Protein backbone atom coordinates (compact mmCIF):
# COMPACT_ATOMS: atom_id res chain seq x y z
CA UNK A 1 0.00 0.00 0.00
CA UNK A 2 1.08 3.56 -0.69
CA UNK A 3 1.26 5.56 2.60
CA UNK A 4 -1.23 8.45 2.37
CA UNK A 5 -0.69 11.63 4.40
CA UNK A 6 -2.98 14.66 4.61
CA UNK A 7 -2.10 18.16 5.80
CA UNK A 8 -4.88 20.52 6.93
CA UNK A 9 -3.06 23.86 7.02
CA UNK A 10 -2.43 27.28 5.52
CA UNK A 11 -0.45 28.15 2.41
CA UNK A 12 2.89 29.95 2.79
CA UNK A 13 3.70 31.63 -0.52
CA UNK A 14 7.36 31.64 0.57
CA UNK A 15 7.44 27.83 0.48
CA UNK A 16 9.18 27.28 3.83
CA UNK A 17 6.24 26.65 6.16
CA UNK A 18 2.56 25.65 5.89
CA UNK A 19 1.30 23.15 3.33
CA UNK A 20 4.36 23.73 1.15
CA UNK A 21 6.71 22.52 3.91
CA UNK A 22 4.34 19.64 4.66
CA UNK A 23 4.11 18.39 1.06
CA UNK A 24 7.88 18.61 0.56
CA UNK A 25 8.42 16.65 3.76
CA UNK A 26 5.82 13.99 2.89
CA UNK A 27 7.47 13.54 -0.51
CA UNK A 28 10.97 13.25 0.96
CA UNK A 29 9.82 10.52 3.34
CA UNK A 30 7.96 8.52 0.69
CA UNK A 31 4.37 9.31 1.66
CA UNK A 32 1.74 10.45 -0.86
CA UNK A 33 0.80 14.00 0.18
CA UNK A 34 -2.68 15.55 0.09
CA UNK A 35 -3.92 18.95 1.28
CA UNK A 36 -6.95 20.62 2.81
CA UNK A 37 -6.19 24.33 2.62
CA UNK A 38 -7.46 26.51 5.49
CA UNK A 39 -6.09 29.92 4.48
CA UNK A 40 -3.86 31.64 1.98
CA UNK A 41 -1.06 33.81 3.33
CA UNK A 42 1.10 36.29 1.44
CA UNK A 43 4.38 35.58 3.18
CA UNK A 44 8.14 35.51 2.70
CA UNK A 45 11.21 35.21 4.93
CA UNK A 46 10.55 38.72 6.28
CA UNK A 47 7.01 38.09 7.49
CA UNK A 48 3.31 37.81 6.69
CA UNK A 49 1.71 40.62 4.64
CA UNK A 50 -1.78 39.15 4.19
CA UNK A 51 -4.08 36.38 5.43
CA UNK A 52 -7.23 35.17 3.66
CA UNK A 53 -9.07 32.34 5.44
CA UNK A 54 -11.29 29.93 3.49
CA UNK A 55 -14.92 29.30 4.50
CA UNK A 56 -15.10 26.41 7.06
CA UNK A 57 -17.26 24.46 4.59
CA UNK A 58 -14.52 24.58 1.98
CA UNK A 59 -12.09 23.06 4.49
CA UNK A 60 -14.53 20.28 5.44
CA UNK A 61 -15.25 19.52 1.75
CA UNK A 62 -11.56 19.11 0.95
CA UNK A 63 -11.14 16.63 3.82
CA UNK A 64 -14.24 14.74 2.68
CA UNK A 65 -13.07 14.63 -0.93
CA UNK A 66 -9.75 12.95 -0.12
CA UNK A 67 -10.95 10.79 2.78
CA UNK A 68 -13.88 9.23 0.91
CA UNK A 69 -11.90 8.36 -2.21
CA UNK A 70 -8.14 8.17 -1.71
CA UNK A 71 -8.07 7.45 2.05
CA UNK A 72 -5.93 8.92 4.82
CA UNK A 73 -3.42 6.88 6.83
CA UNK A 74 -2.32 9.88 8.92
CA UNK A 75 -3.12 13.60 8.99
CA UNK A 76 -1.74 16.75 10.57
CA UNK A 77 -3.18 20.16 11.26
CA UNK A 78 -1.22 23.41 11.07
CA UNK A 79 -2.61 26.96 10.78
CA UNK A 80 -6.36 26.79 11.48
CA UNK A 81 -6.98 30.54 11.92
CA UNK A 82 -10.30 30.64 13.81
CA UNK A 83 -12.75 28.62 15.87
CA UNK A 84 -15.19 28.05 12.98
CA UNK A 85 -12.45 26.32 10.96
CA UNK A 86 -11.39 24.33 14.05
CA UNK A 87 -14.98 23.13 14.55
CA UNK A 88 -15.24 22.10 10.87
CA UNK A 89 -11.91 20.23 11.02
CA UNK A 90 -12.75 18.46 14.29
CA UNK A 91 -16.09 17.31 12.89
CA UNK A 92 -14.59 16.12 9.57
CA UNK A 93 -11.78 14.23 11.33
CA UNK A 94 -14.34 12.51 13.55
CA UNK A 95 -16.73 11.71 10.70
CA UNK A 96 -14.02 10.18 8.52
CA UNK A 97 -12.44 8.20 11.36
CA UNK A 98 -8.96 9.73 11.01
CA UNK A 99 -7.19 8.21 14.01
CA UNK A 100 -3.57 9.12 13.42
CA UNK A 101 -3.95 12.87 13.86
CA UNK A 102 -1.02 15.16 14.66
CA UNK A 103 -2.10 18.61 15.88
CA UNK A 104 0.56 21.31 15.51
CA UNK A 105 -1.14 24.15 17.41
CA UNK A 106 0.24 26.96 15.22
CA UNK A 107 -0.51 30.34 16.83
CA UNK A 108 2.03 32.98 15.83
CA UNK A 109 4.43 33.15 12.85
CA UNK A 110 8.12 33.63 13.55
CA UNK A 111 7.82 37.30 12.55
CA UNK A 112 5.01 37.85 15.10
CA UNK A 113 1.92 37.70 12.84
CA UNK A 114 -1.05 35.92 14.46
CA UNK A 115 -2.05 32.75 12.56
CA UNK A 116 -4.76 31.81 15.10
CA UNK A 117 -7.31 34.19 16.61
CA UNK A 118 -6.88 34.59 20.36
CA UNK A 119 -10.42 33.38 21.08
CA UNK A 120 -9.80 30.16 19.12
CA UNK A 121 -7.40 28.65 21.67
CA UNK A 122 -10.38 27.39 23.65
CA UNK A 123 -11.83 25.61 20.57
CA UNK A 124 -8.45 24.02 19.93
CA UNK A 125 -8.30 22.80 23.50
CA UNK A 126 -11.88 21.57 23.69
CA UNK A 127 -12.59 20.27 20.17
CA UNK A 128 -9.32 19.18 18.61
CA UNK A 129 -6.94 18.07 21.39
CA UNK A 130 -9.22 15.21 22.48
CA UNK A 131 -8.94 13.77 18.94
CA UNK A 132 -5.17 14.10 18.70
CA UNK A 133 -2.77 11.16 18.72
CA UNK A 134 0.00 13.74 19.16
CA UNK A 135 0.10 17.49 19.88
CA UNK A 136 3.33 19.38 19.08
CA UNK A 137 3.35 22.82 20.78
CA UNK A 138 6.43 25.00 21.05
CA UNK A 139 6.96 26.58 24.47
CA UNK A 140 4.78 29.70 23.96
CA UNK A 141 2.00 27.50 22.49
CA UNK A 142 2.23 25.05 25.43
CA UNK A 143 1.97 28.06 27.76
CA UNK A 144 -1.12 29.35 25.92
CA UNK A 145 -2.79 25.92 25.98
CA UNK A 146 -2.13 25.27 29.68
CA UNK A 147 -1.84 28.72 31.28
CA UNK A 148 1.46 27.58 32.84
CA UNK A 149 4.75 29.48 32.65
CA UNK A 150 7.49 27.24 31.20
CA UNK A 151 11.12 27.93 32.11
CA UNK A 152 12.64 24.60 33.13
CA UNK A 153 12.56 20.96 32.08
CA UNK A 154 10.22 20.29 35.02
CA UNK A 155 7.88 23.01 33.70
CA UNK A 156 7.89 21.35 30.25
CA UNK A 157 6.91 18.06 31.85
CA UNK A 158 4.15 19.68 33.88
CA UNK A 159 2.71 21.27 30.72
CA UNK A 160 3.00 17.96 28.85
CA UNK A 161 1.00 16.22 31.59
CA UNK A 162 -1.64 18.99 31.50
CA UNK A 163 -2.03 18.63 27.70
CA UNK A 164 -2.48 14.85 27.96
CA UNK A 165 -5.05 15.51 30.70
CA UNK A 166 -6.98 17.59 28.10
CA UNK A 167 -7.51 14.39 26.10
CA UNK A 168 -4.55 14.19 23.70
CA UNK A 169 -2.96 10.73 23.62
CA UNK A 170 0.56 12.16 23.56
CA UNK A 171 2.48 15.42 23.30
CA UNK A 172 5.89 16.75 22.30
CA UNK A 173 6.72 20.08 23.95
CA UNK A 174 9.38 21.46 21.57
CA UNK A 175 12.38 23.24 22.99
CA UNK A 176 13.43 25.13 19.85
CA UNK A 177 12.71 28.45 21.55
CA UNK A 178 15.20 27.82 24.36
CA UNK A 179 18.83 28.95 24.28
CA UNK A 180 20.84 25.98 25.60
CA UNK A 181 23.59 24.05 23.80
CA UNK A 182 21.00 21.51 22.71
CA UNK A 183 17.46 21.72 21.31
CA UNK A 184 15.59 19.38 23.64
CA UNK A 185 12.01 18.26 23.04
CA UNK A 186 9.98 16.48 25.71
CA UNK A 187 7.71 13.57 24.68
CA UNK A 188 4.98 12.27 27.02
CA UNK A 189 2.30 9.69 26.21
CA UNK A 190 0.58 9.32 29.55
CA UNK A 191 3.07 6.65 30.65
CA UNK A 192 6.63 7.58 29.74
CA UNK A 193 8.62 10.77 29.42
CA UNK A 194 11.41 10.83 26.80
CA UNK A 195 13.69 13.73 25.99
CA UNK A 196 14.77 14.01 22.36
CA UNK A 197 17.92 16.03 22.12
CA UNK A 198 20.00 17.42 19.23
CA UNK A 199 22.83 19.97 19.05
CA UNK A 200 21.42 23.49 18.69
CA UNK A 201 22.36 24.97 15.31
CA UNK A 202 23.30 28.67 15.35
CA UNK A 203 21.18 29.93 12.45
CA UNK A 204 18.38 32.40 11.85
CA UNK A 205 17.07 30.23 9.02
CA UNK A 206 14.39 28.47 11.03
CA UNK A 207 11.26 29.46 9.12
CA UNK A 208 8.92 26.47 9.12
CA UNK A 209 10.72 24.26 11.64
CA UNK A 210 7.53 23.38 13.51
CA UNK A 211 5.57 22.59 10.32
CA UNK A 212 8.39 20.44 8.96
CA UNK A 213 8.83 18.50 12.22
CA UNK A 214 5.12 17.67 12.56
CA UNK A 215 4.88 16.75 8.85
CA UNK A 216 7.81 14.33 9.20
CA UNK A 217 6.14 12.67 12.20
CA UNK A 218 2.89 12.41 10.20
CA UNK A 219 4.63 10.84 7.19
CA UNK A 220 6.30 8.27 9.47
CA UNK A 221 2.94 7.47 11.10
CA UNK A 222 1.35 7.04 7.65
CA UNK A 223 4.09 4.52 6.89
CA UNK A 224 3.14 2.51 9.98
CA UNK A 225 5.87 3.52 12.44
CA UNK A 226 4.82 3.49 16.07
CA UNK A 227 4.42 6.84 17.76
CA UNK A 228 7.75 7.25 19.54
CA UNK A 229 9.69 5.96 16.51
CA UNK A 230 7.78 8.44 14.32
CA UNK A 231 8.73 11.28 16.69
CA UNK A 232 12.40 10.16 16.55
CA UNK A 233 12.27 10.19 12.74
CA UNK A 234 10.72 13.68 12.88
CA UNK A 235 13.52 14.90 15.14
CA UNK A 236 16.23 13.47 12.85
CA UNK A 237 14.50 15.00 9.80
CA UNK A 238 14.21 18.51 11.30
CA UNK A 239 17.73 18.43 12.73
CA UNK A 240 19.17 17.69 9.26
CA UNK A 241 16.88 20.31 7.69
CA UNK A 242 18.05 23.00 10.15
CA UNK A 243 21.72 21.99 9.93
CA UNK A 244 21.59 22.48 6.14
CA UNK A 245 19.08 25.40 6.24
CA UNK A 246 18.84 27.57 3.13
CA UNK A 247 20.09 31.13 3.10
CA UNK A 248 17.24 32.53 1.01
CA UNK A 249 15.57 35.93 1.38
CA UNK A 250 16.46 38.74 3.76
CA UNK A 251 14.86 37.35 6.94
CA UNK A 252 14.36 33.90 8.46
CA UNK A 253 15.29 31.55 5.62
CA UNK A 254 13.62 28.15 5.21
CA UNK A 255 14.90 24.79 6.38
CA UNK A 256 16.28 22.36 3.83
CA UNK A 257 13.73 19.66 3.13
CA UNK A 258 16.10 17.45 1.13
CA UNK A 259 18.91 17.41 3.72
CA UNK A 260 17.67 14.29 5.57
CA UNK A 261 17.76 12.27 2.33
CA UNK A 262 21.04 13.62 0.98
CA UNK A 263 23.10 14.42 4.10
CA UNK A 264 21.93 12.41 7.05
CA UNK A 265 24.38 9.61 6.31
CA UNK A 266 27.35 12.02 6.16
N1 LIG B 1 18.38 26.20 16.25
C1 LIG B 1 17.96 24.93 16.32
N2 LIG B 1 18.83 23.90 16.27
C2 LIG B 1 18.41 22.61 16.33
N3 LIG B 1 17.11 22.26 16.45
C3 LIG B 1 16.18 23.24 16.50
C4 LIG B 1 16.55 24.62 16.44
N4 LIG B 1 15.41 25.38 16.50
C5 LIG B 1 14.39 24.50 16.59
N5 LIG B 1 14.84 23.22 16.62
C6 LIG B 1 14.03 22.00 16.65
O1 LIG B 1 13.06 22.11 15.61
C7 LIG B 1 11.84 21.51 15.99
C8 LIG B 1 10.75 22.57 15.92
O2 LIG B 1 10.82 23.34 17.12
P1 LIG B 1 10.40 24.84 17.33
O3 LIG B 1 10.35 25.05 18.79
O4 LIG B 1 11.27 25.70 16.49
O5 LIG B 1 8.98 24.78 16.71
P2 LIG B 1 8.05 25.95 16.32
O6 LIG B 1 8.38 27.17 17.09
O7 LIG B 1 6.67 25.41 16.38
O8 LIG B 1 8.41 26.20 14.85
P3 LIG B 1 7.76 27.35 13.99
O9 LIG B 1 8.37 28.59 14.56
O10 LIG B 1 8.21 26.99 12.63
O11 LIG B 1 6.28 27.30 14.17
C9 LIG B 1 12.09 20.96 17.40
O12 LIG B 1 12.50 19.60 17.29
C10 LIG B 1 13.22 21.84 17.91
O13 LIG B 1 13.96 21.23 18.95
C1 LIG C 1 0.83 29.17 6.60
C2 LIG C 1 1.76 29.08 7.75
N1 LIG C 1 1.65 28.07 8.63
C3 LIG C 1 2.50 27.97 9.68
C4 LIG C 1 3.50 28.90 9.89
C5 LIG C 1 4.44 28.80 11.09
O1 LIG C 1 5.78 28.75 10.74
P1 LIG C 1 6.87 29.79 11.31
O2 LIG C 1 6.55 30.02 12.76
O3 LIG C 1 8.18 29.10 11.12
O4 LIG C 1 6.77 31.05 10.51
C6 LIG C 1 3.59 29.93 8.95
N2 LIG C 1 4.52 30.89 9.07
N3 LIG C 1 2.72 30.00 7.91
Coordinates of C-alpha atoms and ligand atoms in Angstrom, one line a residue:
X1 CA 0.0 0.0 0.0
X2 CA 1.1 3.6 -0.7
X3 CA 1.3 5.6 2.6
X4 CA -1.2 8.4 2.4
X5 CA -0.7 11.6 4.4
X6 CA -3.0 14.7 4.6
X7 CA -2.1 18.2 5.8
X8 CA -4.9 20.5 6.9
X9 CA -3.1 23.9 7.0
X10 CA -2.4 27.3 5.5
X11 CA -0.4 28.1 2.4
X12 CA 2.9 29.9 2.8
X13 CA 3.7 31.6 -0.5
X14 CA 7.4 31.6 0.6
X15 CA 7.4 27.8 0.5
X16 CA 9.2 27.3 3.8
X17 CA 6.2 26.7 6.2
X18 CA 2.6 25.6 5.9
X19 CA 1.3 23.2 3.3
X20 CA 4.4 23.7 1.2
X21 CA 6.7 22.5 3.9
X22 CA 4.3 19.6 4.7
X23 CA 4.1 18.4 1.1
X24 CA 7.9 18.6 0.6
X25 CA 8.4 16.6 3.8
X26 CA 5.8 14.0 2.9
X27 CA 7.5 13.5 -0.5
X28 CA 11.0 13.3 1.0
X29 CA 9.8 10.5 3.3
X30 CA 8.0 8.5 0.7
X31 CA 4.4 9.3 1.7
X32 CA 1.7 10.4 -0.9
X33 CA 0.8 14.0 0.2
X34 CA -2.7 15.6 0.1
X35 CA -3.9 19.0 1.3
X36 CA -7.0 20.6 2.8
X37 CA -6.2 24.3 2.6
X38 CA -7.5 26.5 5.5
X39 CA -6.1 29.9 4.5
X40 CA -3.9 31.6 2.0
X41 CA -1.1 33.8 3.3
X42 CA 1.1 36.3 1.4
X43 CA 4.4 35.6 3.2
X44 CA 8.1 35.5 2.7
X45 CA 11.2 35.2 4.9
X46 CA 10.5 38.7 6.3
X47 CA 7.0 38.1 7.5
X48 CA 3.3 37.8 6.7
X49 CA 1.7 40.6 4.6
X50 CA -1.8 39.2 4.2
X51 CA -4.1 36.4 5.4
X52 CA -7.2 35.2 3.7
X53 CA -9.1 32.3 5.4
X54 CA -11.3 29.9 3.5
X55 CA -14.9 29.3 4.5
X56 CA -15.1 26.4 7.1
X57 CA -17.3 24.5 4.6
X58 CA -14.5 24.6 2.0
X59 CA -12.1 23.1 4.5
X60 CA -14.5 20.3 5.4
X61 CA -15.2 19.5 1.8
X62 CA -11.6 19.1 0.9
X63 CA -11.1 16.6 3.8
X64 CA -14.2 14.7 2.7
X65 CA -13.1 14.6 -0.9
X66 CA -9.8 13.0 -0.1
X67 CA -10.9 10.8 2.8
X68 CA -13.9 9.2 0.9
X69 CA -11.9 8.4 -2.2
X70 CA -8.1 8.2 -1.7
X71 CA -8.1 7.5 2.0
X72 CA -5.9 8.9 4.8
X73 CA -3.4 6.9 6.8
X74 CA -2.3 9.9 8.9
X75 CA -3.1 13.6 9.0
X76 CA -1.7 16.7 10.6
X77 CA -3.2 20.2 11.3
X78 CA -1.2 23.4 11.1
X79 CA -2.6 27.0 10.8
X80 CA -6.4 26.8 11.5
X81 CA -7.0 30.5 11.9
X82 CA -10.3 30.6 13.8
X83 CA -12.8 28.6 15.9
X84 CA -15.2 28.0 13.0
X85 CA -12.4 26.3 11.0
X86 CA -11.4 24.3 14.1
X87 CA -15.0 23.1 14.6
X88 CA -15.2 22.1 10.9
X89 CA -11.9 20.2 11.0
X90 CA -12.7 18.5 14.3
X91 CA -16.1 17.3 12.9
X92 CA -14.6 16.1 9.6
X93 CA -11.8 14.2 11.3
X94 CA -14.3 12.5 13.6
X95 CA -16.7 11.7 10.7
X96 CA -14.0 10.2 8.5
X97 CA -12.4 8.2 11.4
X98 CA -9.0 9.7 11.0
X99 CA -7.2 8.2 14.0
X100 CA -3.6 9.1 13.4
X101 CA -4.0 12.9 13.9
X102 CA -1.0 15.2 14.7
X103 CA -2.1 18.6 15.9
X104 CA 0.6 21.3 15.5
X105 CA -1.1 24.2 17.4
X106 CA 0.2 27.0 15.2
X107 CA -0.5 30.3 16.8
X108 CA 2.0 33.0 15.8
X109 CA 4.4 33.1 12.9
X110 CA 8.1 33.6 13.6
X111 CA 7.8 37.3 12.5
X112 CA 5.0 37.9 15.1
X113 CA 1.9 37.7 12.8
X114 CA -1.1 35.9 14.5
X115 CA -2.1 32.8 12.6
X116 CA -4.8 31.8 15.1
X117 CA -7.3 34.2 16.6
X118 CA -6.9 34.6 20.4
X119 CA -10.4 33.4 21.1
X120 CA -9.8 30.2 19.1
X121 CA -7.4 28.6 21.7
X122 CA -10.4 27.4 23.6
X123 CA -11.8 25.6 20.6
X124 CA -8.4 24.0 19.9
X125 CA -8.3 22.8 23.5
X126 CA -11.9 21.6 23.7
X127 CA -12.6 20.3 20.2
X128 CA -9.3 19.2 18.6
X129 CA -6.9 18.1 21.4
X130 CA -9.2 15.2 22.5
X131 CA -8.9 13.8 18.9
X132 CA -5.2 14.1 18.7
X133 CA -2.8 11.2 18.7
X134 CA 0.0 13.7 19.2
X135 CA 0.1 17.5 19.9
X136 CA 3.3 19.4 19.1
X137 CA 3.4 22.8 20.8
X138 CA 6.4 25.0 21.1
X139 CA 7.0 26.6 24.5
X140 CA 4.8 29.7 24.0
X141 CA 2.0 27.5 22.5
X142 CA 2.2 25.0 25.4
X143 CA 2.0 28.1 27.8
X144 CA -1.1 29.4 25.9
X145 CA -2.8 25.9 26.0
X146 CA -2.1 25.3 29.7
X147 CA -1.8 28.7 31.3
X148 CA 1.5 27.6 32.8
X149 CA 4.8 29.5 32.7
X150 CA 7.5 27.2 31.2
X151 CA 11.1 27.9 32.1
X152 CA 12.6 24.6 33.1
X153 CA 12.6 21.0 32.1
X154 CA 10.2 20.3 35.0
X155 CA 7.9 23.0 33.7
X156 CA 7.9 21.4 30.3
X157 CA 6.9 18.1 31.9
X158 CA 4.2 19.7 33.9
X159 CA 2.7 21.3 30.7
X160 CA 3.0 18.0 28.8
X161 CA 1.0 16.2 31.6
X162 CA -1.6 19.0 31.5
X163 CA -2.0 18.6 27.7
X164 CA -2.5 14.9 28.0
X165 CA -5.1 15.5 30.7
X166 CA -7.0 17.6 28.1
X167 CA -7.5 14.4 26.1
X168 CA -4.6 14.2 23.7
X169 CA -3.0 10.7 23.6
X170 CA 0.6 12.2 23.6
X171 CA 2.5 15.4 23.3
X172 CA 5.9 16.7 22.3
X173 CA 6.7 20.1 24.0
X174 CA 9.4 21.5 21.6
X175 CA 12.4 23.2 23.0
X176 CA 13.4 25.1 19.8
X177 CA 12.7 28.5 21.5
X178 CA 15.2 27.8 24.4
X179 CA 18.8 29.0 24.3
X180 CA 20.8 26.0 25.6
X181 CA 23.6 24.1 23.8
X182 CA 21.0 21.5 22.7
X183 CA 17.5 21.7 21.3
X184 CA 15.6 19.4 23.6
X185 CA 12.0 18.3 23.0
X186 CA 10.0 16.5 25.7
X187 CA 7.7 13.6 24.7
X188 CA 5.0 12.3 27.0
X189 CA 2.3 9.7 26.2
X190 CA 0.6 9.3 29.6
X191 CA 3.1 6.6 30.7
X192 CA 6.6 7.6 29.7
X193 CA 8.6 10.8 29.4
X194 CA 11.4 10.8 26.8
X195 CA 13.7 13.7 26.0
X196 CA 14.8 14.0 22.4
X197 CA 17.9 16.0 22.1
X198 CA 20.0 17.4 19.2
X199 CA 22.8 20.0 19.1
X200 CA 21.4 23.5 18.7
X201 CA 22.4 25.0 15.3
X202 CA 23.3 28.7 15.4
X203 CA 21.2 29.9 12.5
X204 CA 18.4 32.4 11.8
X205 CA 17.1 30.2 9.0
X206 CA 14.4 28.5 11.0
X207 CA 11.3 29.5 9.1
X208 CA 8.9 26.5 9.1
X209 CA 10.7 24.3 11.6
X210 CA 7.5 23.4 13.5
X211 CA 5.6 22.6 10.3
X212 CA 8.4 20.4 9.0
X213 CA 8.8 18.5 12.2
X214 CA 5.1 17.7 12.6
X215 CA 4.9 16.8 8.9
X216 CA 7.8 14.3 9.2
X217 CA 6.1 12.7 12.2
X218 CA 2.9 12.4 10.2
X219 CA 4.6 10.8 7.2
X220 CA 6.3 8.3 9.5
X221 CA 2.9 7.5 11.1
X222 CA 1.3 7.0 7.7
X223 CA 4.1 4.5 6.9
X224 CA 3.1 2.5 10.0
X225 CA 5.9 3.5 12.4
X226 CA 4.8 3.5 16.1
X227 CA 4.4 6.8 17.8
X228 CA 7.8 7.2 19.5
X229 CA 9.7 6.0 16.5
X230 CA 7.8 8.4 14.3
X231 CA 8.7 11.3 16.7
X232 CA 12.4 10.2 16.6
X233 CA 12.3 10.2 12.7
X234 CA 10.7 13.7 12.9
X235 CA 13.5 14.9 15.1
X236 CA 16.2 13.5 12.8
X237 CA 14.5 15.0 9.8
X238 CA 14.2 18.5 11.3
X239 CA 17.7 18.4 12.7
X240 CA 19.2 17.7 9.3
X241 CA 16.9 20.3 7.7
X242 CA 18.0 23.0 10.2
X243 CA 21.7 22.0 9.9
X244 CA 21.6 22.5 6.1
X245 CA 19.1 25.4 6.2
X246 CA 18.8 27.6 3.1
X247 CA 20.1 31.1 3.1
X248 CA 17.2 32.5 1.0
X249 CA 15.6 35.9 1.4
X250 CA 16.5 38.7 3.8
X251 CA 14.9 37.4 6.9
X252 CA 14.4 33.9 8.5
X253 CA 15.3 31.5 5.6
X254 CA 13.6 28.2 5.2
X255 CA 14.9 24.8 6.4
X256 CA 16.3 22.4 3.8
X257 CA 13.7 19.7 3.1
X258 CA 16.1 17.4 1.1
X259 CA 18.9 17.4 3.7
X260 CA 17.7 14.3 5.6
X261 CA 17.8 12.3 2.3
X262 CA 21.0 13.6 1.0
X263 CA 23.1 14.4 4.1
X264 CA 21.9 12.4 7.1
X265 CA 24.4 9.6 6.3
X266 CA 27.3 12.0 6.2
Ligands
LIG1 N1 18.4 26.2 16.2 C1 18.0 24.9 16.3 N2 18.8 23.9 16.3 C2 18.4 22.6 16.3 N3 17.1 22.3 16.4 C3 16.2 23.2 16.5 C4 16.6 24.6 16.4 N4 15.4 25.4 16.5 C5 14.4 24.5 16.6 N5 14.8 23.2 16.6 C6 14.0 22.0 16.6 O1 13.1 22.1 15.6 C7 11.8 21.5 16.0 C8 10.7 22.6 15.9 O2 10.8 23.3 17.1 P1 10.4 24.8 17.3 O3 10.3 25.1 18.8 O4 11.3 25.7 16.5 O5 9.0 24.8 16.7 P2 8.0 26.0 16.3 O6 8.4 27.2 17.1 O7 6.7 25.4 16.4 O8 8.4 26.2 14.9 P3 7.8 27.4 14.0 O9 8.4 28.6 14.6 O10 8.2 27.0 12.6 O11 6.3 27.3 14.2 C9 12.1 21.0 17.4 O12 12.5 19.6 17.3 C10 13.2 21.8 17.9 O13 14.0 21.2 19.0
LIG2 C1 0.8 29.2 6.6 C2 1.8 29.1 7.8 N1 1.6 28.1 8.6 C3 2.5 28.0 9.7 C4 3.5 28.9 9.9 C5 4.4 28.8 11.1 O1 5.8 28.7 10.7 P1 6.9 29.8 11.3 O2 6.5 30.0 12.8 O3 8.2 29.1 11.1 O4 6.8 31.0 10.5 C6 3.6 29.9 9.0 N2 4.5 30.9 9.1 N3 2.7 30.0 7.9

